[in-house]
Amino acid sequence: MRIFSGIQPTGRKHLGNYIGAIRQYVEGQDRGEAVYCIVDLHATCVAYEPAELPGYVLDTTAMLMAAGLDPEKCILFRQSDVREHTELCWSLCSVTPYGDLTRMHQFKDKGEGQALVRTSLFLYPVLQAADILLYDTDEVPVGDDQRQHLELARDIAERFNATYGDTLVVPRHRFPEAGGRIMDLQEPSRKMSTTAPGEEGTLLMLDEPKALEKKVKRAVTDSGSEVQRGREKPGVTNLIEILAVIRGVSPEDVESEFEGRQYGAFKGAVAEAVVDYLTPVRERYEEIRADPAGIETVLAGGAERARAIAAPTMARVRERMGIGPV
Ligand code: TRP
């Protein structure tokens, strides 16, 4: 059973990333052969700062290790170190309908407002499919914003197999059961993200305890005073779900615990839980990130093991497509 996922290189991961995706990666290490890729090539699909990118890769690697990824138990590598990713992307273009790519939500969202809409942004989902399909992946843990990309990867694999003969494994996706949608604390109708206009609504994994506390205490709550979920109470609902996921209990348990208590007491409990949850990760992160050479060694080892899986897949694809000598 092989698990694969990719993660964007940024040092600014937030609680939603942690609960929605990173936690699943950690758990995947014990369920199967887990392969995790820092997708620096995907980072070049929108405007970015070349001088910063290598450092972001190290930030993200350190963050994943701090969250519990163990390079002895999984393969952790940088996408650009394994050249097969770009080569397979091109091969998969031959079975990817242009029309399908024009319908990708992320292409529309991320392309909007860019002075230059890069062709690489258009091809982003094909590169993502290549990431997954190179490793004969059975399962892909991702946040639910990746649903459309995952469906496309499955379609591409199926169309490749239908066109060139059975070659690629068609992956399943795996979405988090709980806590898949952690919302912004200030604007609970939108997902928590690092691209929100302000930062008060986003709990960053590297925020100091004081900052976390302040953000939770200032979170918008709704009218009424009951700690209860509801359609008209998106702010409180979000906080209840955050606390439930962190404690590993159900939202109903949280509601009954806080029955008859005020928002203030409830927010205090949420703040404390968030701080206790993220502080050890931040401390481990600082330690790991202080040794960039050590991180590079981990990535180099990961790339070697990744290549050992990717190269035979690519050879199979080339042969099926009639690319290269007889
Ligand atoms: N697009 C994914 C995201 O933004 C990152 C990603 C790239 C990915 N390649 C992948 C996720 C392969 C899963 C599998 O989160």
PDB file of C-alpha atoms and ligand atoms in Angstrom, residues 4-8 39 42 106 110 124 128 131-132 140-142 145-146 149-150, ligand 1:
ATOM      1  CA  PHE A   4       1.781   9.843  -1.712  1.00  0.00           C
ATOM      2  CA  SER A   5       1.217  13.509  -1.093  1.00  0.00           C
ATOM      3  CA  GLY A   6       2.732  16.811  -2.147  1.00  0.00           C
ATOM      4  CA  ILE A   7       3.034  19.983  -0.146  1.00  0.00           C
ATOM      5  CA  GLN A   8       3.789  23.543  -1.243  1.00  0.00           C
ATOM      6  CA  VAL A  39       6.657  20.670  -4.645  1.00  0.00           C
ATOM      7  CA  HIS A  42       4.581  23.913  -8.469  1.00  0.00           C
ATOM      8  CA  GLN A 106      -7.697  26.620  -8.819  1.00  0.00           C
ATOM      9  CA  LYS A 110      -5.017  31.684  -8.811  1.00  0.00           C
ATOM     10  CA  TYR A 124      -0.275  22.603 -12.642  1.00  0.00           C
ATOM     11  CA  GLN A 128       0.361  17.066  -9.807  1.00  0.00           C
ATOM     12  CA  ASP A 131       3.730  13.415  -8.955  1.00  0.00           C
ATOM     13  CA  ILE A 132       1.124  10.908  -7.891  1.00  0.00           C
ATOM     14  CA  VAL A 140      -3.464  10.353  -1.652  1.00  0.00           C
ATOM     15  CA  PRO A 141      -4.165  12.169   1.629  1.00  0.00           C
ATOM     16  CA  VAL A 142      -5.058  15.793   0.898  1.00  0.00           C
ATOM     17  CA  ASP A 145      -9.659  21.721  -1.712  1.00  0.00           C
ATOM     18  CA  GLN A 146      -7.698  19.198  -3.798  1.00  0.00           C
ATOM     19  CA  HIS A 149      -7.185  17.817  -8.924  1.00  0.00           C
ATOM     20  CA  LEU A 150      -7.382  14.286  -7.576  1.00  0.00           C
TER      21      LEU A 150
HETATM   22  N1  TRP B   1      -1.732  21.022  -5.184  1.00  0.00           N
HETATM   23  C1  TRP B   1      -1.414  20.552  -3.862  1.00  0.00           C
HETATM   24  C2  TRP B   1      -1.767  21.670  -2.859  1.00  0.00           C
HETATM   25  O1  TRP B   1      -1.805  22.814  -3.219  1.00  0.00           O
HETATM   26  C3  TRP B   1       0.038  20.200  -3.708  1.00  0.00           C
HETATM   27  C4  TRP B   1       0.420  19.005  -4.504  1.00  0.00           C
HETATM   28  C5  TRP B   1       1.280  18.957  -5.564  1.00  0.00           C
HETATM   29  C6  TRP B   1      -0.029  17.669  -4.301  1.00  0.00           C
HETATM   30  N2  TRP B   1       1.436  17.683  -6.015  1.00  0.00           N
HETATM   31  C7  TRP B   1       0.629  16.874  -5.268  1.00  0.00           C
HETATM   32  C8  TRP B   1      -0.914  17.082  -3.402  1.00  0.00           C
HETATM   33  C9  TRP B   1       0.396  15.503  -5.352  1.00  0.00           C
HETATM   34  C10 TRP B   1      -1.163  15.701  -3.495  1.00  0.00           C
HETATM   35  C11 TRP B   1      -0.500  14.928  -4.468  1.00  0.00           C
HETATM   36  O2  TRP B   1      -1.969  21.365  -1.704  1.00  0.00           O
END
